[in-house]
Every structure is written in structure tokens, then in C-alpha cells.
mmCIF file of C-alpha atoms in Angstrom:
data_model
loop_
_atom_site.group_PDB
_atom_site.id
_atom_site.type_symbol
_atom_site.label_atom_id
_atom_site.label_comp_id
_atom_site.label_asym_id
_atom_site.label_seq_id
_atom_site.Cartn_x
_atom_site.Cartn_y
_atom_site.Cartn_z
ATOM 1 C CA MET D 1 81.907 58.870 34.742
ATOM 2 C CA LYS D 2 80.246 61.989 32.896
ATOM 3 C CA PRO D 3 77.072 61.242 31.071
ATOM 4 C CA TRP D 4 76.723 59.750 27.850
ATOM 5 C CA ARG D 5 75.326 61.896 24.857
ATOM 6 C CA MET D 6 72.871 59.812 22.814
ATOM 7 C CA ILE D 7 71.739 60.791 19.297
ATOM 8 C CA TYR D 8 68.543 58.837 17.664
ATOM 9 C CA TRP D 9 67.959 59.858 14.204
ATOM 10 C CA PRO D 10 64.803 58.279 13.517
ATOM 11 C CA GLU D 11 64.679 59.867 9.903
ATOM 12 C CA ALA D 12 68.197 59.966 9.257
ATOM 13 C CA SER D 13 69.090 60.366 5.553
ATOM 14 C CA PRO D 14 72.156 58.240 4.313
ATOM 15 C CA LEU D 15 73.921 61.432 4.048
ATOM 16 C CA ASP D 16 73.434 62.125 7.614
ATOM 17 C CA TYR D 17 75.344 58.604 8.288
ATOM 18 C CA ILE D 18 78.009 59.123 6.204
ATOM 19 C CA VAL D 19 78.891 62.385 7.345
ATOM 20 C CA THR D 20 78.150 62.547 11.076
ATOM 21 C CA ARG D 21 80.195 59.696 11.696
ATOM 22 C CA PRO D 22 83.526 60.653 10.946
ATOM 23 C CA LEU D 23 82.579 64.152 12.230
ATOM 24 C CA VAL D 24 81.632 62.836 15.836
ATOM 25 C CA ASN D 25 84.715 60.980 16.176
ATOM 26 C CA ASP D 26 86.836 63.810 15.170
ATOM 27 C CA LEU D 27 85.387 66.073 17.281
ATOM 28 C CA ARG D 28 85.672 63.439 20.414
ATOM 29 C CA ALA D 29 89.327 62.723 19.510
ATOM 30 C CA GLU D 30 89.975 66.375 20.064
ATOM 31 C CA GLY D 31 88.246 66.451 23.242
ATOM 32 C CA LYS D 32 85.373 68.797 22.307
ATOM 33 C CA ILE D 33 82.168 66.305 22.913
ATOM 34 C CA PRO D 34 81.671 63.949 25.652
ATOM 35 C CA ASP D 35 81.192 60.117 24.817
ATOM 36 C CA THR D 36 78.553 59.752 22.011
ATOM 37 C CA PHE D 37 76.362 56.705 21.129
ATOM 38 C CA MET D 38 74.498 57.370 17.918
ATOM 39 C CA ILE D 39 71.695 55.705 16.598
ATOM 40 C CA TYR D 40 70.288 56.137 13.222
ATOM 41 C CA ALA D 41 67.096 54.849 11.255
ATOM 42 C CA VAL D 42 67.885 55.869 7.756
ATOM 43 C CA ASN D 43 64.790 56.686 5.703
ATOM 44 C CA ARG D 44 66.163 55.099 2.183
ATOM 45 C CA TYR D 45 67.970 52.252 1.108
ATOM 46 C CA PHE D 46 72.084 52.658 0.618
ATOM 47 C CA VAL D 47 75.285 50.784 0.392
ATOM 48 C CA ALA D 48 77.764 51.359 2.339
ATOM 49 C CA VAL D 49 81.451 50.205 1.370
ATOM 50 C CA GLY D 50 84.269 49.570 3.545
ATOM 51 C CA ARG D 51 86.947 51.516 3.481
ATOM 52 C CA HIS D 52 89.286 49.374 1.987
ATOM 53 C CA ILE D 53 87.152 47.479 -0.459
ATOM 54 C CA ASN D 54 87.408 47.811 -4.023
ATOM 55 C CA ILE D 55 83.685 48.661 -5.144
ATOM 56 C CA ASP D 56 84.315 47.056 -8.242
ATOM 57 C CA ASP D 57 84.351 43.740 -6.202
ATOM 58 C CA ASP D 58 81.174 44.563 -4.468
ATOM 59 C CA VAL D 59 78.452 46.798 -5.982
ATOM 60 C CA ASP D 60 76.824 46.323 -9.101
ATOM 61 C CA MET D 61 76.588 50.018 -10.604
ATOM 62 C CA GLY D 62 74.241 49.779 -13.343
ATOM 63 C CA ASN D 63 71.955 48.226 -11.196
ATOM 64 C CA SER D 64 72.409 50.610 -7.974
ATOM 65 C CA ALA D 65 71.818 53.229 -10.502
ATOM 66 C CA LYS D 66 68.643 52.044 -12.001
ATOM 67 C CA LEU D 67 67.228 51.379 -8.367
ATOM 68 C CA GLY D 68 68.102 54.729 -7.171
ATOM 69 C CA VAL D 69 70.362 53.315 -4.519
ATOM 70 C CA PRO D 70 73.372 55.587 -3.861
ATOM 71 C CA ILE D 71 76.831 54.125 -2.752
ATOM 72 C CA PHE D 72 78.877 55.744 -0.040
ATOM 73 C CA ARG D 73 82.210 54.774 1.472
ATOM 74 C CA LYS D 74 82.357 54.416 5.274
ATOM 75 C CA ILE D 75 85.550 55.628 7.264
ATOM 76 C CA GLY D 76 86.586 52.074 8.865
ATOM 77 C CA GLY D 77 87.092 49.075 7.572
ATOM 78 C CA GLY D 78 85.192 45.763 7.293
ATOM 79 C CA GLY D 79 83.023 44.564 4.140
ATOM 80 C CA SER D 80 79.974 46.330 2.268
ATOM 81 C CA GLY D 81 76.574 46.238 3.339
ATOM 82 C CA ILE D 82 73.142 47.594 2.055
ATOM 83 C CA TRP D 83 71.417 49.324 5.002
ATOM 84 C CA GLY D 84 68.296 51.141 5.022
ATOM 85 C CA PRO D 85 64.708 51.283 6.757
ATOM 86 C CA ASN D 86 64.727 47.811 7.824
ATOM 87 C CA SER D 87 67.604 48.156 10.049
ATOM 88 C CA PHE D 88 69.229 50.433 12.921
ATOM 89 C CA GLN D 89 73.011 51.943 12.280
ATOM 90 C CA PHE D 90 75.355 52.551 15.261
ATOM 91 C CA ALA D 91 78.122 54.887 15.531
ATOM 92 C CA MET D 92 79.996 55.237 18.798
ATOM 93 C CA ALA D 93 82.871 57.367 19.932
ATOM 94 C CA PHE D 94 84.485 57.443 23.136
ATOM 95 C CA GLY D 95 87.728 57.752 25.181
ATOM 96 C CA GLN D 96 90.262 54.688 24.881
ATOM 97 C CA ASP D 97 90.854 54.661 28.548
ATOM 98 C CA LEU D 98 87.156 53.431 29.023
ATOM 99 C CA PHE D 99 88.095 49.806 28.308
ATOM 100 C CA PRO D 100 91.305 48.153 28.666
ATOM 101 C CA SER D 101 91.518 46.558 25.044
ATOM 102 C CA MET D 102 89.483 47.249 21.479
ATOM 103 C CA GLU D 103 88.028 43.423 22.153
ATOM 104 C CA GLU D 104 86.941 44.178 25.756
ATOM 105 C CA SER D 105 84.939 47.304 24.576
ATOM 106 C CA LEU D 106 83.331 45.130 21.920
ATOM 107 C CA ARG D 107 82.500 42.485 24.630
ATOM 108 C CA VAL D 108 80.884 45.327 27.075
ATOM 109 C CA MET D 109 79.165 47.319 24.770
ATOM 110 C CA ILE D 110 77.526 45.081 22.194
ATOM 111 C CA GLY D 111 77.735 41.927 24.063
ATOM 112 C CA LYS D 112 76.414 43.094 27.072
ATOM 113 C CA ILE D 113 74.769 46.216 26.427
ATOM 114 C CA LEU D 114 72.965 46.016 23.070
ATOM 115 C CA LEU D 115 72.478 42.338 23.606
ATOM 116 C CA GLN D 116 70.495 43.047 26.867
ATOM 117 C CA ALA D 117 68.563 45.272 24.758
ATOM 118 C CA VAL D 118 67.613 42.866 22.329
ATOM 119 C CA HIS D 119 66.890 40.298 24.810
ATOM 120 C CA ALA D 120 64.114 42.976 25.967
ATOM 121 C CA THR D 121 62.392 42.459 22.610
ATOM 122 C CA GLY D 122 61.616 38.905 22.941
ATOM 123 C CA VAL D 123 64.769 37.565 20.819
ATOM 124 C CA THR D 124 66.173 35.421 23.998
ATOM 125 C CA ALA D 125 68.014 33.088 21.777
ATOM 126 C CA ALA D 126 70.348 36.267 20.392
ATOM 127 C CA PHE D 127 74.222 35.664 21.655
ATOM 128 C CA TYR D 128 77.411 37.339 21.312
ATOM 129 C CA LYS D 129 80.061 36.074 19.127
ATOM 130 C CA HIS D 130 83.637 37.202 19.405
ATOM 131 C CA MET D 131 84.206 39.224 17.943
ATOM 132 C CA GLY D 132 81.743 41.686 17.315
ATOM 133 C CA ASP D 133 78.979 39.537 15.897
ATOM 134 C CA LEU D 134 75.048 39.277 17.296
ATOM 135 C CA LEU D 135 73.696 35.947 16.024
ATOM 136 C CA VAL D 136 70.607 33.578 16.343
ATOM 137 C CA GLY D 137 71.858 30.327 15.533
ATOM 138 C CA SER D 138 74.218 30.782 12.712
ATOM 139 C CA ARG D 139 72.169 33.672 11.385
ATOM 140 C CA LYS D 140 73.600 37.389 11.975
ATOM 141 C CA LEU D 141 71.320 39.907 13.488
ATOM 142 C CA GLY D 142 74.020 42.361 13.773
ATOM 143 C CA GLY D 143 77.629 43.088 12.970
ATOM 144 C CA PHE D 144 79.884 45.827 14.790
ATOM 145 C CA ALA D 145 83.648 46.508 14.842
ATOM 146 C CA VAL D 146 85.860 48.768 16.339
ATOM 147 C CA LEU D 147 89.289 50.616 15.918
ATOM 148 C CA PRO D 148 91.212 53.451 17.407
ATOM 149 C CA HIS D 149 90.502 56.927 16.180
ATOM 150 C CA GLY D 150 93.491 58.794 16.853
ATOM 151 C CA GLU D 151 95.868 58.541 20.160
ATOM 152 C CA ARG D 152 92.290 58.977 22.023
ATOM 153 C CA CYS D 153 89.105 57.996 20.743
ATOM 154 C CA VAL D 154 87.518 54.566 19.681
ATOM 155 C CA ASN D 155 85.660 54.222 16.679
ATOM 156 C CA MET D 156 82.901 51.988 17.026
ATOM 157 C CA GLY D 157 79.815 51.201 14.306
ATOM 158 C CA GLY D 158 77.883 48.430 12.902
ATOM 159 C CA PHE D 159 74.313 47.486 12.226
ATOM 160 C CA LEU D 160 71.357 45.941 13.913
ATOM 161 C CA ASN D 161 68.307 43.920 11.180
ATOM 162 C CA VAL D 162 65.100 45.215 13.032
ATOM 163 C CA ASP D 163 63.089 44.391 10.156
ATOM 164 C CA GLU D 164 63.847 41.997 7.470
ATOM 165 C CA LEU D 165 66.237 43.172 4.458
ATOM 166 C CA ASP D 166 64.370 43.518 0.967
ATOM 167 C CA ILE D 167 66.063 40.587 -0.604
ATOM 168 C CA SER D 168 65.765 41.727 -4.200
ATOM 169 C CA ILE D 169 67.141 45.129 -3.881
ATOM 170 C CA ALA D 170 70.092 43.685 -2.039
ATOM 171 C CA SER D 171 70.544 40.797 -4.583
ATOM 172 C CA ALA D 172 70.353 43.175 -7.468
ATOM 173 C CA VAL D 173 72.981 45.559 -5.944
ATOM 174 C CA LEU D 174 75.427 43.774 -4.268
ATOM 175 C CA LYS D 175 78.513 41.543 -5.402
ATOM 176 C CA THR D 176 80.030 39.346 -3.363
ATOM 177 C CA PRO D 177 82.848 37.822 -3.766
ATOM 178 C CA GLU D 178 83.038 33.911 -3.633
ATOM 179 C CA GLU D 179 86.237 33.905 -1.657
ATOM 180 C CA LYS D 180 83.854 35.932 1.078
ATOM 181 C CA PHE D 181 81.646 33.035 2.077
ATOM 182 C CA ARG D 182 84.327 30.072 1.644
ATOM 183 C CA ASP D 183 84.700 29.691 5.006
ATOM 184 C CA LYS D 184 81.031 29.762 5.787
ATOM 185 C CA ALA D 185 78.058 27.379 6.214
ATOM 186 C CA ALA D 186 75.753 30.074 4.706
ATOM 187 C CA LYS D 187 76.297 30.515 1.031
ATOM 188 C CA ASP D 188 73.439 32.983 0.379
ATOM 189 C CA ILE D 189 72.216 36.153 2.188
ATOM 190 C CA ARG D 190 68.990 34.718 2.866
ATOM 191 C CA ASP D 191 70.616 32.193 4.966
ATOM 192 C CA TYR D 192 73.276 34.402 6.519
ATOM 193 C CA ALA D 193 71.248 37.348 7.720
ATOM 194 C CA THR D 194 68.074 37.317 9.924
ATOM 195 C CA SER D 195 65.672 40.195 11.948
ATOM 196 C CA LEU D 196 64.396 40.786 15.218
ATOM 197 C CA HIS D 197 61.214 41.119 13.675
ATOM 198 C CA GLU D 198 61.374 37.491 12.001
ATOM 199 C CA GLN D 199 63.180 36.191 15.599
ATOM 200 C CA ALA D 200 60.666 37.733 17.502
ATOM 201 C CA GLY D 201 57.423 37.110 15.380
ATOM 202 C CA LYS D 202 56.209 40.264 15.950
ATOM 203 C CA GLU D 203 56.574 44.155 15.228
ATOM 204 C CA ILE D 204 59.330 45.744 16.829
ATOM 205 C CA SER D 205 59.182 49.188 18.839
ATOM 206 C CA ARG D 206 61.676 50.971 17.746
ATOM 207 C CA LYS D 207 61.398 53.879 20.186
ATOM 208 C CA ALA D 208 61.222 50.739 23.312
ATOM 209 C CA LEU D 209 64.461 49.402 21.550
ATOM 210 C CA VAL D 210 66.376 52.977 21.930
ATOM 211 C CA THR D 211 64.950 53.491 25.590
ATOM 212 C CA ALA D 212 66.441 49.802 26.421
ATOM 213 C CA ILE D 213 69.674 50.467 24.566
ATOM 214 C CA ALA D 214 69.988 53.590 27.065
ATOM 215 C CA LEU D 215 69.000 51.992 29.957
ATOM 216 C CA HIS D 216 71.575 49.103 30.067
ATOM 217 C CA LEU D 217 74.229 51.276 28.836
ATOM 218 C CA GLU D 218 73.197 53.598 32.342
ATOM 219 C CA LYS D 219 73.586 50.136 33.864
ATOM 220 C CA VAL D 220 76.368 48.323 32.749
ATOM 221 C CA LEU D 221 78.818 51.889 32.875
ATOM 222 C CA ALA D 222 76.926 53.328 35.544
ATOM 223 C CA THR D 223 76.656 56.508 33.821
ATOM 224 C CA LYS D 224 73.649 58.539 32.571
ATOM 225 C CA VAL D 225 72.555 58.860 29.122
ATOM 226 C CA GLU D 226 71.512 62.336 27.701
ATOM 227 C CA PHE D 227 69.423 62.620 24.818
ATOM 228 C CA THR D 228 70.604 65.495 22.515
ATOM 229 C CA GLY D 229 70.807 66.254 18.884
ATOM 230 C CA LEU D 230 73.887 66.777 16.701
ATOM 231 C CA GLY D 231 74.598 70.203 18.436
ATOM 232 C CA LYS D 232 75.931 73.643 17.301
ATOM 233 C CA MET D 233 79.420 72.318 16.785
ATOM 234 C CA GLY D 234 78.742 69.246 14.880
ATOM 235 C CA MET D 235 76.401 71.656 12.527
ATOM 236 C CA GLU D 236 79.096 74.222 11.871
ATOM 237 C CA PHE D 237 81.277 71.111 10.228
ATOM 238 C CA TYR D 238 78.360 69.490 8.333
ATOM 239 C CA ASP D 239 79.325 70.975 5.150
ATOM 240 C CA SER D 240 82.789 70.406 5.259
ATOM 241 C CA TYR D 241 82.695 66.991 5.816
ATOM 242 C CA LEU D 242 79.931 66.524 3.670
ATOM 243 C CA SER D 243 82.271 67.703 0.757
ATOM 244 C CA GLN D 244 84.805 65.028 1.663
ATOM 245 C CA TYR D 245 82.606 62.107 2.331
ATOM 246 C CA ALA D 246 80.000 62.322 -0.191
ATOM 247 C CA SER D 247 82.547 62.832 -2.958
ATOM 248 C CA GLU D 248 83.133 60.606 -6.222
ATOM 249 C CA ASP D 249 87.148 60.726 -5.259
ATOM 250 C CA TRP D 250 86.383 59.390 -1.605
ATOM 251 C CA THR D 251 83.584 56.955 -2.755
ATOM 252 C CA PHE D 252 85.595 55.453 -5.675
ATOM 253 C CA SER D 253 89.301 55.757 -4.166
ATOM 254 C CA LYS D 254 89.434 52.326 -4.430
ATOM 255 C CA SER D 255 88.102 51.088 -7.772
ATOM 256 C CA SER D 256 90.357 48.781 -10.216
ATOM 257 C CA SER D 257 88.181 50.107 -12.909
ATOM 258 C CA LYS D 258 88.624 53.235 -12.629
ATOM 259 C CA ARG D 259 92.400 53.393 -11.736
ATOM 260 C CA PHE D 260 93.378 50.534 -14.347
ATOM 261 C CA GLU D 261 91.344 51.841 -16.727
ATOM 262 C CA LYS D 262 94.049 52.793 -19.258
ATOM 263 C CA PHE D 263 97.873 52.176 -18.960
ATOM 264 C CA PRO D 264 100.624 52.517 -21.062
ATOM 265 C CA GLU D 265 101.673 49.874 -23.774
ATOM 266 C CA GLY D 266 103.845 46.932 -22.403
ATOM 267 C CA TYR D 267 102.498 47.520 -19.148
ATOM 268 C CA ARG D 268 100.735 44.154 -17.249
ATOM 269 C CA LEU D 269 98.085 43.752 -14.890
ATOM 270 C CA GLY D 270 98.039 40.975 -12.212
ATOM 271 C CA LEU D 271 95.460 40.221 -10.126
ATOM 272 C CA SER D 272 95.495 37.944 -6.733
ATOM 273 C CA ARG D 273 92.706 37.143 -4.064
ATOM 274 C CA HIS D 274 93.843 35.613 -0.960
ATOM 275 C CA LYS D 275 91.397 34.444 1.904
ATOM 276 C CA SER D 276 92.675 33.953 5.463
ATOM 277 C CA ARG D 277 89.997 35.171 8.338
ATOM 278 C CA LYS D 278 89.995 38.474 6.177
ATOM 279 C CA LEU D 279 89.907 38.712 2.309
ATOM 280 C CA VAL D 280 92.619 40.803 0.617
ATOM 281 C CA CYS D 281 92.828 41.556 -3.116
ATOM 282 C CA ALA D 282 95.806 42.621 -4.760
ATOM 283 C CA HIS D 283 96.131 44.475 -8.106
ATOM 284 C CA VAL D 284 99.934 44.830 -9.436
ATOM 285 C CA LEU D 285 100.992 47.015 -12.183
ATOM 286 C CA VAL D 286 104.068 45.925 -13.719
ATOM 287 C CA ASP D 287 105.890 48.091 -16.114
ATOM 288 C CA GLY D 288 107.716 47.270 -19.511
ATOM 289 C CA THR D 289 111.177 46.160 -17.512
ATOM 290 C CA GLY D 290 109.441 44.025 -15.088
ATOM 291 C CA LYS D 291 109.582 46.581 -12.034
ATOM 292 C CA VAL D 292 106.280 47.239 -9.927
ATOM 293 C CA ALA D 293 104.528 50.441 -11.421
ATOM 294 C CA GLU D 294 101.398 50.476 -9.040
ATOM 295 C CA VAL D 295 99.904 48.295 -6.457
ATOM 296 C CA MET D 296 96.330 48.640 -4.886
ATOM 297 C CA LEU D 297 95.634 46.586 -2.347
ATOM 298 C CA SER D 298 92.051 46.035 -1.120
ATOM 299 C CA GLY D 299 89.510 43.961 0.991
ATOM 300 C CA ASP D 300 87.437 43.386 3.990
ATOM 301 C CA TYR D 301 89.576 43.667 6.421
ATOM 302 C CA PHE D 302 90.324 45.851 9.517
ATOM 303 C CA ILE D 303 93.933 47.840 9.904
ATOM 304 C CA LYS D 304 96.085 50.225 11.886
ATOM 305 C CA PRO D 305 97.273 53.064 10.933
ATOM 306 C CA ILE D 306 93.720 53.226 8.669
ATOM 307 C CA ASP D 307 96.051 54.013 5.618
ATOM 308 C CA GLY D 308 98.750 51.505 5.930
ATOM 309 C CA ASP D 309 97.597 49.115 3.325
ATOM 310 C CA ASP D 310 98.180 52.278 1.103
ATOM 311 C CA GLN D 311 101.577 53.054 2.589
ATOM 312 C CA ILE D 312 102.723 49.461 2.052
ATOM 313 C CA ALA D 313 101.370 49.101 -1.497
ATOM 314 C CA ASN D 314 103.192 52.457 -2.229
ATOM 315 C CA ASN D 315 106.347 51.497 -0.776
ATOM 316 C CA LEU D 316 107.070 48.551 -3.673
ATOM 317 C CA VAL D 317 107.014 50.584 -6.689
ATOM 318 C CA GLY D 318 110.437 50.576 -8.203
ATOM 319 C CA LEU D 319 110.990 46.669 -7.038
ATOM 320 C CA GLU D 320 111.656 44.047 -9.302
ATOM 321 C CA ALA D 321 108.384 41.888 -9.687
ATOM 322 C CA ALA D 322 110.233 38.817 -10.123
ATOM 323 C CA ASP D 323 112.103 39.194 -6.934
ATOM 324 C CA PRO D 324 109.339 37.844 -4.310
ATOM 325 C CA GLU D 325 112.056 37.678 -1.321
ATOM 326 C CA ALA D 326 112.597 41.568 -2.195
ATOM 327 C CA ILE D 327 108.991 42.348 -2.256
ATOM 328 C CA ARG D 328 108.334 40.059 1.001
ATOM 329 C CA LYS D 329 111.220 42.388 2.978
ATOM 330 C CA ARG D 330 109.851 45.866 1.949
ATOM 331 C CA ILE D 331 106.657 44.540 3.268
ATOM 332 C CA GLU D 332 108.229 43.440 6.312
ATOM 333 C CA GLN D 333 110.174 46.620 6.910
ATOM 334 C CA THR D 334 107.104 48.980 5.807
ATOM 335 C CA ALA D 335 104.820 47.296 8.371
ATOM 336 C CA GLN D 336 107.373 47.506 11.041
ATOM 337 C CA SER D 337 108.256 51.277 10.538
ATOM 338 C CA ILE D 338 104.555 52.297 10.328
ATOM 339 C CA GLY D 339 102.953 50.131 13.284
ATOM 340 C CA PHE D 340 101.223 48.221 10.886
ATOM 341 C CA GLU D 341 98.529 45.852 12.440
ATOM 342 C CA ALA D 342 96.161 43.471 10.843
ATOM 343 C CA PHE D 343 93.358 42.476 13.086
ATOM 344 C CA MET D 344 93.009 38.560 12.854
ATOM 345 C CA MET D 345 95.801 38.428 10.329
ATOM 346 C CA SER D 346 99.206 39.163 9.623
ATOM 347 C CA PRO D 347 101.576 41.047 7.015
ATOM 348 C CA GLU D 348 101.617 37.861 5.423
ATOM 349 C CA ASP D 349 98.247 37.680 4.430
ATOM 350 C CA PHE D 350 99.417 40.925 2.126
ATOM 351 C CA THR D 351 102.299 39.429 1.045
ATOM 352 C CA ILE D 352 101.048 36.540 -0.568
ATOM 353 C CA PRO D 353 98.651 37.852 -2.999
ATOM 354 C CA ILE D 354 100.830 40.707 -3.627
ATOM 355 C CA ILE D 355 103.764 38.077 -4.907
ATOM 356 C CA ASN D 356 101.150 36.184 -6.702
ATOM 357 C CA ALA D 357 99.661 39.193 -8.602
ATOM 358 C CA CYS D 358 103.063 39.686 -9.467
ATOM 359 C CA GLN D 359 103.741 36.216 -10.781
ATOM 360 C CA LYS D 360 100.333 36.524 -13.002
ATOM 361 C CA ALA D 361 101.486 40.200 -14.342
ATOM 362 C CA LEU D 362 104.608 38.253 -15.307
ATOM 363 C CA GLY D 363 102.974 35.589 -17.278
ATOM 364 C CA LYS D 364 104.079 32.955 -14.427
ATOM 365 C CA LYS D 365 101.841 30.529 -12.466
ATOM 366 C CA ALA D 366 101.494 31.764 -8.886
#
């Protein structure tokens, strides 16, 4: 097995994280770099919004601006979080042939390698919960997700709480829809999250933690780890990725307040939220003749292809909003034609809120 490249950024900016994650995944997918494991210690708090999240649902824009907390959108699914000096952020890019499945890649990379490094800090009560969480009791130390990136690369990322989060900043900036906690015992971030510092009862050496991660990566995968920087090739593309992933168009690509700020007279807007394993929100704009004019799907889900929700939404335009069977059939046809997969969910979990939003726009009970 070829050596893994490990990049540790002890003073990374939020932009370094936002820009280099898609950059490294693209380079790995093109076979231009080896398997890469990146660890970021970001130097200030920032909000990372999930790729499919409606930013207006999750972020208090006024408080974010007042506190100087920048907002960025991730390239992957999942929810939103506030990250910063208290935590490590991770981004891993490796070949799809390394593990037999996405679930197995999480079990090994997080449930073995990272968990063993966590145990080395003295937090021996930590355990891995399928899929992607590191917990102590019912409280979360870290959360990770994985998706294919193109046909050859795996995009894995997440966070690990090393020190305690500044709750005052998090509570001021983040807005969590009540549906998110509906199936969870914890109803507040104070009960939901924990840290290595809190659990170990001592300061955690970040350098020692990084060394332990590299050591267990070598042992578990029977490979070698080489510590490097981003490299000349990565730096050559940095600015072009910066212009894309730090742009307002990308950050606000899913914003109900911007998309539906104005619409023609006689048009009506319906909203419905549906919580299964993940939350799916549907905004449906219906024109004066009762036809679907625009749909925006959002939520903390993980899907393949990554823009599958937008393809489903776009293919509903022109249908009769009062015809749920036509809507359901079009969603099923689109899902089949694009190979749509929603992890731990089904296309029906998207169909339900869309039909309900149509009913609300038409003034009927959903």
C-alpha cells in the first residue's frame, strides 16, 4: 500500500478548511495525489452549513455578523455546526477500492483508527456508534460522514471536540429546527455535546493526538504516514477554489429568504417539513393556474448524486400541484433515472413534504 499523506494545519483559517477540502478531493479523484488525511485546528469560530441546508433555518445572520462569525457552506451533506479553536476538523480523501463499502470505511477510519487515538488521551469510555459518531454515553464527541466523490474517490469529513465549545457563541449563531431533536433524548446542545477535555479532566495535547492518529492509521491499514503540506499543485489551484467556495452564490445557494423573497402576484408558497432519519424541508411555489413553478428541497440528509435533490425539484416544475400521484410518479421516475440514493432514507421521504407543501400552497390541509 502506498504511503498516506497527512497534513496538519495547527493555525488554519476557516477559509483554509472550506477551500482545501474540495480541492484535495478533486485532486485525489483525478489520481494526482495519494490518499490524504487532513487535520485542521481552525483559529477562529465559523459556521459550516451542510450542503443541502436552508441557511435561513440554521443560522441567525444578524448575530453572526454582530459576533464576527463567518458563514460558509460545506461540499458534503449533513447538518450545520459551529467550529473553531475548540475542535479538530477532518477531511480525508482516498480511493474507493480501499474498503468494500462506505459504511466499512467509517467503521475502520473512525471506529478503529480515530477511536484508538481518542482512547490514548485517557477517554476510554468513548465508543463508535454506527454510522459515524463518537460518543461518551449519549453525548457526542465527534461526528463524521462519508460520500463518494466522483467514481474513484471517497470524501470523508467531520469534527472532534477537543476542548469545550463556547456555548454563548453557538447559541447566539445557530438556530436548530425543533424537528432535529425530536427523536433525541438531548434537547439542548449543552446536553448533546461533550469534549475530550471534559471527559479526560485535563488539557489535551493536540500534537500528541495528531501523532496518535498517525500511529494508529499506520497500524490498522498497514501503511506509512508522511507528514506534508498542501504542496505546489494544491497551492496553484487554491485561488480558483477560493473564488467558488467562498462566494455568496455558493454560501446562499439554498436560502428560502433569497429565493422566495419576491414572486408574482397570484403565486402561493407552501412549506412542509418531514422528519424520518433525517430532516427534509420542501418549499413549493405554485403559480396562479395551480401548477408547480419552483421547488427547493433542503435538509441535513446525505444523497447521491450530490445534486439529486435539485434534479428532483427541477423536474417537478409544470406539474399540477393538486395531483399528488403525478408528483409521486415524477419523483420515482427521476430518482430511478439518476440513480438517486438517500442514505438511511427513501425517495418517499422527499415525496411526503413536497406533496404536503403543494397542499399548503393551495390552501388545503396537508
